[in-house]
Short mmCIF file of C-alpha atoms and ligand atoms in Angstrom, two decimals:
data_model
loop_
_atom_site.label_atom_id
_atom_site.label_comp_id
_atom_site.label_asym_id
_atom_site.label_seq_id
_atom_site.Cartn_x
_atom_site.Cartn_y
_atom_site.Cartn_z
CA MET L 1 27.90 22.53 3.64
CA PRO L 2 24.30 21.45 4.31
CA GLU L 3 23.37 17.81 3.61
CA PRO L 4 22.27 17.43 0.01
CA ARG L 5 18.50 17.16 -0.25
CA HIS L 6 16.64 14.41 -2.06
CA VAL L 7 15.20 15.86 -5.27
CA TYR L 8 11.89 14.04 -4.77
CA ASP L 9 11.37 15.61 -1.35
CA LEU L 10 10.56 19.01 -2.86
CA THR L 11 7.10 20.21 -3.85
CA LEU L 12 6.66 22.45 -6.88
CA PRO L 13 6.46 25.57 -4.63
CA ASP L 14 9.71 24.39 -2.98
CA TRP L 15 11.33 24.32 -6.42
CA GLU L 16 9.98 27.77 -7.18
CA ALA L 17 11.65 29.05 -4.02
CA TRP L 18 14.86 27.26 -4.92
CA VAL L 19 15.13 28.63 -8.47
CA GLN L 20 14.40 32.08 -7.10
CA ALA L 21 17.28 31.68 -4.66
CA GLN L 22 19.42 30.77 -7.69
CA SER L 23 18.31 34.06 -9.33
CA GLN L 24 16.57 32.11 -12.07
CA PRO L 25 13.16 32.82 -13.59
CA ALA L 26 10.18 30.99 -12.08
CA TYR L 27 9.53 28.85 -15.17
CA ARG L 28 12.73 26.94 -14.43
CA ALA L 29 10.93 25.29 -11.51
CA ARG L 30 8.39 23.81 -13.87
CA GLN L 31 11.15 22.62 -16.19
CA ILE L 32 12.77 20.80 -13.29
CA TRP L 33 9.41 19.34 -12.30
CA GLU L 34 8.77 18.12 -15.84
CA GLY L 35 12.27 16.71 -16.07
CA LEU L 36 11.79 14.74 -12.88
CA TYR L 37 8.26 13.50 -13.33
CA ARG L 38 7.40 13.65 -17.01
CA HIS L 39 10.72 12.76 -18.61
CA LEU L 40 11.79 10.67 -15.59
CA TRP L 41 15.32 12.04 -15.80
CA ALA L 42 17.47 10.49 -13.14
CA ARG L 43 20.71 12.53 -13.27
CA PRO L 44 21.42 16.27 -13.21
CA GLU L 45 23.17 16.07 -16.57
CA ASP L 46 19.94 14.81 -18.18
CA PHE L 47 18.29 18.20 -17.64
CA SER L 48 18.96 19.47 -21.14
CA THR L 49 16.29 22.14 -20.77
CA LEU L 50 18.30 23.92 -18.07
CA PRO L 51 21.35 26.17 -18.35
CA LYS L 52 24.61 24.57 -17.34
CA SER L 53 24.91 26.60 -14.15
CA LEU L 54 21.56 25.34 -12.91
CA ARG L 55 22.44 21.76 -13.74
CA ALA L 56 25.62 22.21 -11.74
CA ALA L 57 23.61 23.61 -8.81
CA LEU L 58 21.31 20.58 -8.98
CA ALA L 59 24.30 18.27 -8.89
CA ARG L 60 25.80 20.16 -5.95
CA GLU L 61 22.76 20.49 -3.76
CA PHE L 62 20.71 17.36 -4.39
CA VAL L 63 20.86 13.61 -4.47
CA PHE L 64 18.81 11.80 -7.09
CA GLN L 65 18.86 8.35 -5.59
CA ARG L 66 18.27 7.21 -2.03
CA LEU L 67 16.96 3.72 -2.77
CA THR L 68 19.42 1.07 -3.85
CA PRO L 69 17.79 -2.01 -5.34
CA GLU L 70 19.32 -5.00 -3.62
CA GLN L 71 17.18 -7.95 -4.62
CA GLU L 72 14.67 -8.50 -7.37
CA GLN L 73 12.27 -11.40 -7.50
CA VAL L 74 9.88 -12.38 -10.25
CA SER L 75 6.96 -14.75 -9.78
CA GLN L 76 6.84 -17.91 -11.85
CA ASP L 77 4.13 -16.53 -14.11
CA GLY L 78 6.27 -13.42 -14.65
CA GLU L 79 3.43 -11.12 -13.66
CA THR L 80 4.62 -10.01 -10.24
CA HIS L 81 7.96 -8.40 -9.41
CA LYS L 82 9.26 -7.48 -6.02
CA THR L 83 12.20 -5.25 -5.28
CA LEU L 84 14.00 -4.93 -1.97
CA PHE L 85 15.55 -1.48 -1.63
CA ARG L 86 18.22 -0.48 0.86
CA LEU L 87 18.00 3.02 2.35
CA PRO L 88 21.23 4.97 2.88
CA ASP L 89 21.06 4.61 6.67
CA GLY L 90 20.52 0.85 6.56
CA PRO L 91 16.83 -0.12 6.73
CA VAL L 92 15.11 -1.77 3.78
CA VAL L 93 11.75 -1.43 2.09
CA GLU L 94 9.95 -3.48 -0.50
CA THR L 95 7.91 -2.51 -3.52
CA VAL L 96 5.80 -4.82 -5.61
CA ARG L 97 4.72 -4.44 -9.22
CA MET L 98 1.82 -6.42 -10.65
CA ARG L 99 0.59 -6.88 -14.19
CA TYR L 100 -3.06 -7.51 -14.45
CA ILE L 101 -4.63 -7.41 -17.91
CA ARG L 102 -4.19 -3.75 -18.78
CA ARG L 103 -3.26 -2.63 -15.30
CA ARG L 104 0.27 -1.96 -14.13
CA THR L 105 -0.17 -1.64 -10.41
CA LEU L 106 2.49 -0.75 -7.87
CA CYS L 107 2.20 -1.63 -4.22
CA ILE L 108 4.34 0.91 -2.37
CA SER L 109 5.69 1.23 1.17
CA THR L 110 5.48 4.24 3.46
CA GLN L 111 7.59 2.96 6.34
CA SER L 112 10.35 0.44 6.91
CA GLY L 113 8.56 -1.97 9.24
CA CYS L 114 5.41 -0.89 11.06
CA ALA L 115 4.50 0.10 14.61
CA MET L 116 0.93 -1.22 14.57
CA GLY L 117 1.80 -4.80 15.45
CA CYS L 118 -1.04 -6.66 13.69
CA VAL L 119 -0.36 -10.23 14.79
CA PHE L 120 -0.80 -11.83 11.36
CA CYS L 121 1.35 -9.34 9.43
CA ALA L 122 5.02 -9.92 8.65
CA THR L 123 5.74 -6.19 8.50
CA GLY L 124 4.07 -5.73 11.87
CA GLN L 125 6.18 -8.52 13.30
CA LEU L 126 9.29 -6.42 12.52
CA GLY L 127 8.21 -3.34 14.45
CA LEU L 128 8.87 0.16 13.09
CA LEU L 129 12.37 0.85 11.81
CA ARG L 130 11.55 4.28 10.47
CA HIS L 131 9.20 6.46 8.47
CA LEU L 132 10.01 7.06 4.81
CA SER L 133 10.40 10.60 3.54
CA PRO L 134 8.05 11.79 0.76
CA GLY L 135 10.92 11.42 -1.71
CA GLU L 136 11.63 7.85 -0.65
CA ILE L 137 7.98 6.99 -1.28
CA VAL L 138 8.02 8.72 -4.68
CA GLU L 139 11.30 7.11 -5.73
CA GLN L 140 9.78 3.61 -5.47
CA VAL L 141 7.29 4.63 -8.14
CA LEU L 142 9.82 6.30 -10.41
CA TYR L 143 12.07 3.25 -10.27
CA TYR L 144 9.34 1.11 -11.76
CA ALA L 145 8.01 3.84 -14.03
CA ARG L 146 11.42 4.00 -15.75
CA TRP L 147 11.51 0.26 -16.03
CA LEU L 148 8.01 0.09 -17.51
CA ARG L 149 8.76 2.92 -19.90
CA GLY L 150 11.50 0.79 -21.39
CA GLN L 151 8.71 -1.53 -22.48
CA GLY L 152 6.40 1.22 -23.69
CA GLU L 153 4.21 0.96 -20.59
CA ARG L 154 3.15 3.20 -17.71
CA VAL L 155 2.20 2.82 -14.09
CA THR L 156 -1.61 2.82 -14.15
CA HIS L 157 -2.46 2.28 -10.47
CA ILE L 158 -0.85 2.66 -7.07
CA VAL L 159 -1.92 0.87 -3.91
CA VAL L 160 -0.40 2.10 -0.67
CA MET L 161 -0.41 -1.40 0.81
CA GLY L 162 3.26 -2.19 1.12
CA MET L 163 5.26 -1.96 4.32
CA GLY L 164 3.96 0.40 6.96
CA GLU L 165 0.86 2.24 8.02
CA PRO L 166 0.42 5.23 5.68
CA PHE L 167 -1.67 7.24 8.14
CA HIS L 168 1.07 6.89 10.75
CA ASN L 169 3.30 8.72 8.25
CA TYR L 170 0.46 10.91 7.08
CA ASP L 171 2.12 14.09 5.81
CA ALA L 172 4.88 12.32 3.91
CA THR L 173 2.40 9.92 2.30
CA LEU L 174 0.08 12.68 1.18
CA GLN L 175 2.90 14.81 -0.14
CA ALA L 176 4.27 11.85 -2.11
CA LEU L 177 0.87 11.06 -3.63
CA ASP L 178 0.26 14.71 -4.45
CA THR L 179 3.60 14.82 -6.25
CA LEU L 180 2.66 11.76 -8.30
CA ASN L 181 -0.80 13.15 -8.99
CA HIS L 182 0.45 16.57 -10.14
CA PRO L 183 -0.83 17.27 -13.68
CA ALA L 184 2.38 19.03 -14.77
CA GLY L 185 4.46 16.01 -13.86
CA PHE L 186 3.74 12.34 -13.32
CA ASN L 187 0.01 12.99 -13.66
CA LEU L 188 -1.35 9.76 -12.21
CA GLY L 189 -5.10 10.22 -11.64
CA ALA L 190 -6.09 10.38 -7.98
CA ARG L 191 -8.80 7.80 -8.51
CA ARG L 192 -6.15 5.31 -9.52
CA VAL L 193 -4.57 5.54 -6.10
CA THR L 194 -5.75 3.56 -3.04
CA ILE L 195 -4.55 4.22 0.49
CA SER L 196 -5.04 1.37 2.91
CA THR L 197 -5.17 2.14 6.62
CA VAL L 198 -5.44 -0.06 9.67
CA GLY L 199 -7.99 2.46 10.93
CA LEU L 200 -6.34 5.44 12.64
CA VAL L 201 -9.54 7.31 13.45
CA PRO L 202 -8.27 10.91 13.76
CA ARG L 203 -6.41 10.53 10.46
CA ILE L 204 -9.47 9.15 8.66
CA ARG L 205 -11.36 12.22 9.86
CA GLN L 206 -8.54 14.47 8.73
CA PHE L 207 -8.31 12.73 5.36
CA ALA L 208 -12.06 13.21 4.83
CA ARG L 209 -11.44 16.97 4.99
CA GLU L 210 -8.49 17.11 2.58
CA GLY L 211 -10.59 17.19 -0.56
CA ARG L 212 -8.42 14.52 -2.17
CA GLN L 213 -9.82 11.93 -4.60
CA TYR L 214 -7.60 9.04 -3.52
CA ASN L 215 -9.52 5.87 -2.67
CA LEU L 216 -9.66 4.74 0.92
CA ALA L 217 -9.41 1.15 2.10
CA VAL L 218 -9.80 0.20 5.76
CA SER L 219 -8.38 -3.03 7.14
CA LEU L 220 -11.13 -4.40 9.32
CA HIS L 221 -10.47 -8.15 9.77
CA ALA L 222 -12.99 -8.50 12.62
CA ALA L 223 -16.53 -7.31 13.27
CA ASP L 224 -16.43 -7.09 17.05
CA ASP L 225 -14.04 -5.28 19.36
CA GLU L 226 -12.84 -8.31 21.26
CA LEU L 227 -11.57 -10.13 18.16
CA ARG L 228 -10.36 -7.01 16.39
CA GLN L 229 -8.25 -5.96 19.34
CA ARG L 230 -6.74 -9.41 19.53
CA LEU L 231 -5.65 -9.24 15.89
CA ILE L 232 -4.86 -5.52 15.70
CA PRO L 233 -3.42 -4.20 18.96
CA VAL L 234 -3.76 -0.56 17.90
CA ALA L 235 -7.53 -1.10 17.66
CA ARG L 236 -7.69 -0.82 21.47
CA ARG L 237 -7.38 2.93 21.05
CA TRP L 238 -10.47 3.19 18.85
CA PRO L 239 -13.43 0.85 19.30
CA LEU L 240 -15.23 -0.24 16.16
CA ALA L 241 -18.08 2.19 16.83
CA ASP L 242 -15.62 5.12 16.60
CA LEU L 243 -13.97 3.68 13.51
CA MET L 244 -17.30 3.22 11.74
CA ASP L 245 -18.35 6.75 12.71
CA ALA L 246 -15.19 8.12 11.13
CA VAL L 247 -15.76 6.08 7.97
CA ARG L 248 -19.38 7.27 7.76
CA ASP L 249 -18.14 10.83 8.13
CA TYR L 250 -15.64 10.21 5.30
CA ILE L 251 -18.39 8.82 3.04
CA ALA L 252 -20.77 11.67 3.87
CA ARG L 253 -18.14 14.25 2.97
CA THR L 254 -16.62 12.60 -0.10
CA HIS L 255 -19.46 10.42 -1.45
CA ARG L 256 -16.81 7.85 -2.15
CA ARG L 257 -17.10 4.10 -1.66
CA VAL L 258 -14.84 2.64 1.01
CA THR L 259 -13.21 -0.76 0.65
CA PHE L 260 -12.97 -2.92 3.75
CA GLU L 261 -10.19 -5.47 3.77
CA TRP L 262 -10.53 -8.76 5.54
CA ALA L 263 -7.84 -11.44 5.68
CA LEU L 264 -9.75 -14.67 6.20
CA ILE L 265 -8.17 -16.68 9.01
CA ARG L 266 -9.46 -20.20 9.39
CA ASP L 267 -11.75 -20.61 12.40
CA VAL L 268 -10.80 -17.17 13.68
CA ASN L 269 -12.66 -14.60 11.60
CA ASP L 270 -14.19 -16.70 8.80
CA THR L 271 -17.20 -17.91 10.77
CA PRO L 272 -20.87 -17.32 9.87
CA ASP L 273 -21.13 -15.33 13.11
CA GLN L 274 -18.43 -12.87 11.99
CA ALA L 275 -20.00 -12.64 8.54
CA ARG L 276 -23.39 -11.76 10.05
CA LYS L 277 -21.84 -9.19 12.39
CA LEU L 278 -19.96 -7.65 9.49
CA ALA L 279 -23.12 -7.52 7.39
CA ARG L 280 -24.86 -5.71 10.24
CA LEU L 281 -21.98 -3.27 10.56
CA LEU L 282 -21.94 -2.37 6.86
CA ARG L 283 -25.57 -2.68 5.83
CA GLY L 284 -26.63 0.33 3.77
CA MET L 285 -23.13 1.78 3.67
CA LEU L 286 -21.32 2.81 0.48
CA ALA L 287 -18.86 -0.02 0.97
CA HIS L 288 -17.18 -3.00 -0.62
CA VAL L 289 -15.54 -5.92 1.15
CA ASN L 290 -12.34 -7.52 -0.13
CA LEU L 291 -11.83 -10.99 1.26
CA ILE L 292 -8.47 -12.65 0.96
CA PRO L 293 -7.32 -15.90 2.51
CA LEU L 294 -4.61 -15.23 5.09
CA ASN L 295 -1.05 -15.67 4.01
CA PRO L 296 0.64 -17.54 6.78
CA THR L 297 3.68 -15.78 8.23
CA PRO L 298 6.41 -17.25 10.42
CA GLY L 299 5.33 -15.27 13.47
CA TYR L 300 1.66 -16.30 13.55
CA GLU L 301 0.08 -19.70 13.68
CA GLY L 302 -3.18 -18.79 11.91
CA ARG L 303 -4.03 -20.55 8.66
CA ALA L 304 -5.81 -19.49 5.50
CA SER L 305 -9.51 -20.19 5.16
CA PRO L 306 -10.42 -22.75 2.55
CA ARG L 307 -12.10 -21.48 -0.57
CA GLU L 308 -15.57 -22.75 0.38
CA ARG L 309 -15.41 -20.84 3.64
CA ALA L 310 -14.50 -17.67 1.76
CA ARG L 311 -17.42 -18.19 -0.62
CA ALA L 312 -19.86 -18.84 2.20
CA PHE L 313 -18.67 -15.72 4.04
CA CYS L 314 -19.14 -13.67 0.89
CA ALA L 315 -22.62 -15.12 0.36
CA VAL L 316 -23.78 -13.94 3.80
CA LEU L 317 -22.60 -10.42 3.00
CA GLU L 318 -24.21 -10.37 -0.41
CA GLU L 319 -27.49 -11.58 0.97
CA ALA L 320 -27.45 -8.53 3.22
CA GLY L 321 -26.74 -6.31 0.23
CA VAL L 322 -23.06 -5.75 1.04
CA PRO L 323 -20.92 -6.13 -2.10
CA CYS L 324 -17.99 -8.44 -1.65
CA THR L 325 -15.17 -10.03 -3.63
CA VAL L 326 -12.93 -12.97 -2.86
CA ARG L 327 -9.50 -11.93 -4.08
CA LEU L 328 -6.87 -13.85 -5.93
CA ARG L 329 -3.53 -14.67 -4.48
CA ARG L 330 -0.77 -13.37 -6.64
CA GLY L 331 2.98 -13.41 -6.41
CA ILE L 332 2.68 -16.05 -3.75
CA ASP L 333 5.83 -17.84 -4.86
CA ILE L 334 7.92 -14.70 -4.33
CA GLN L 335 6.36 -13.59 -1.05
CA ALA L 336 5.09 -10.50 -2.77
CA GLY L 337 1.95 -10.00 -0.75
CA CYS L 338 1.09 -6.43 -0.08
CA GLY L 339 1.12 -6.12 3.66
CA GLN L 340 3.20 -9.21 4.11
CA LEU L 341 6.48 -7.67 3.14
CA ALA L 342 9.24 -8.05 5.65
CA GLY L 343 12.53 -7.16 4.03
CA GLN L 344 14.12 -10.56 3.84
CA ALA L 345 17.57 -9.09 4.25
CA LEU L 346 16.64 -8.01 7.75
CA GLY L 347 16.40 -11.25 9.63
CA PRO L 348 19.28 -13.22 11.09
CA ARG L 349 18.78 -15.56 8.13
CA PRO L 350 16.69 -14.87 5.07
CA ARG L 351 13.03 -15.10 5.95
CA PHE L 352 10.66 -16.05 3.22
CA LEU L 353 7.10 -15.04 3.69
CA VAL L 354 4.17 -16.46 1.88
CA GLY L 355 2.45 -13.67 0.06
CA SER L 356 -0.69 -12.82 -1.74
CA ARG L 357 -2.15 -9.63 -2.99
CA TRP L 358 -5.26 -7.61 -3.53
CA GLU L 359 -6.58 -6.98 -7.00
CA ASN L 360 -8.63 -3.88 -7.37
N1 SAH N 1 -0.90 -0.71 7.07
C1 SAH N 1 -1.92 -0.68 6.11
C2 SAH N 1 -1.45 -0.99 4.71
C3 SAH N 1 -0.44 -2.07 4.53
S1 SAH N 1 -1.01 -3.70 4.83
C4 SAH N 1 -3.07 -1.59 6.52
O1 SAH N 1 -2.90 -2.36 7.44
O2 SAH N 1 -4.14 -1.47 5.93
C5 SAH N 1 -2.04 -4.05 3.42
C6 SAH N 1 -3.07 -5.11 3.69
O3 SAH N 1 -2.46 -6.41 3.88
C7 SAH N 1 -3.89 -4.85 4.95
O4 SAH N 1 -5.26 -5.04 4.72
C8 SAH N 1 -3.36 -5.90 5.89
O5 SAH N 1 -4.27 -6.19 6.91
C9 SAH N 1 -3.13 -7.05 4.94
N2 SAH N 1 -2.29 -8.13 5.49
C10 SAH N 1 -1.24 -8.02 6.31
N3 SAH N 1 -0.74 -9.24 6.59
C11 SAH N 1 -1.49 -10.13 5.92
C12 SAH N 1 -1.45 -11.57 5.81
N4 SAH N 1 -0.54 -12.28 6.43
N5 SAH N 1 -2.38 -12.15 5.04
C13 SAH N 1 -3.31 -11.42 4.39
N6 SAH N 1 -3.39 -10.08 4.46
C14 SAH N 1 -2.49 -9.44 5.22
FE1 SF4 N 2 1.16 -2.37 9.88
FE2 SF4 N 2 -0.79 -2.80 8.10
FE3 SF4 N 2 0.87 -4.79 8.86
FE4 SF4 N 2 -0.94 -3.86 10.56
S1 SF4 N 2 -1.35 -4.91 8.62
S2 SF4 N 2 1.20 -4.27 11.04
S3 SF4 N 2 -0.96 -1.71 10.05
S4 SF4 N 2 1.42 -2.96 7.75
#
């Protein structure tokens, strides 16, 4: 018998092919899709719209759960939750949920660990354990969507800023987001989704041609090649000039504003010199800069910039006409920083990371 497939790995056309193979009419595919993503049914027996034989086939051929929640943490203010999920083959991933006024934002992971090795990032310090499948990305969202529904709420925004580099797992990430965006199912508006990349140039160029409405954020962190390559090893492959060309190409094609992320590291990249270089790099561009004080991690000695430094940095940008925001730290007491997730269960002893997060 073939390995059971994960229900969330299938696209709607995949379901159409499957129901056809079951000698069922095509509309059954849509009923399955609605069951999964509109009703959020989590077991084959929930599919009351389907004949018994089809429910039995679902139960035989598919698994509905690949993520096992292992640890939940809630911040002191109750507004940020983090879940550590175990995958069936052993690795873990983390997902963070944030309440912010009317927003219910999820920060989701696309890989367990990350291969990019950014020196300040706890996920990067782990290395890559493995890519997530589309279904494993989707299931993080459904887990919280069910939970929120119990309180009469919905997921309103998704940021792909959890563990991993989404453009290193490009196809799975896009398929997962397309599933969540599908109007017949989960129907989360594309403009409520933000993908954050460390700057994989060929993928930015590819993404610009997809015709998708997801927002793009680029993690910059330095405005010259020497510093950027020190912080982000993968940046050696693509100098800043190439990265900025790709971003300009993206903006020209999509007419969409790009967010640049910048973790402010005291005396490293929070200097007036870096601010001026960044202003020069972005002047006249359809861009926005998100500044966030670094969250110290065990594997990196850098410290967060003090608030006044962040404000001064922002002022230089604004003077040059580059919009900029200094972001709040949230979930810091539960190490729930997007991008600073490191699967505490992984280390030889539990590792607690100091976290923050982006508001958008
Ligand atoms: N791999 C993608 C998305 C996940 S990281 C990327 O790098 O963009 C999400 C964000 O968290 C990125 O901007 C990343 O640079 C940032 N980040 C990682 N570690 C951080 C830390 N210790 N303090 C502040 N921001 C951090
Ligand atoms: Fe990977 Fe992003 Fe962390 Fe860099 S910052 S190591 S790309 S998760």
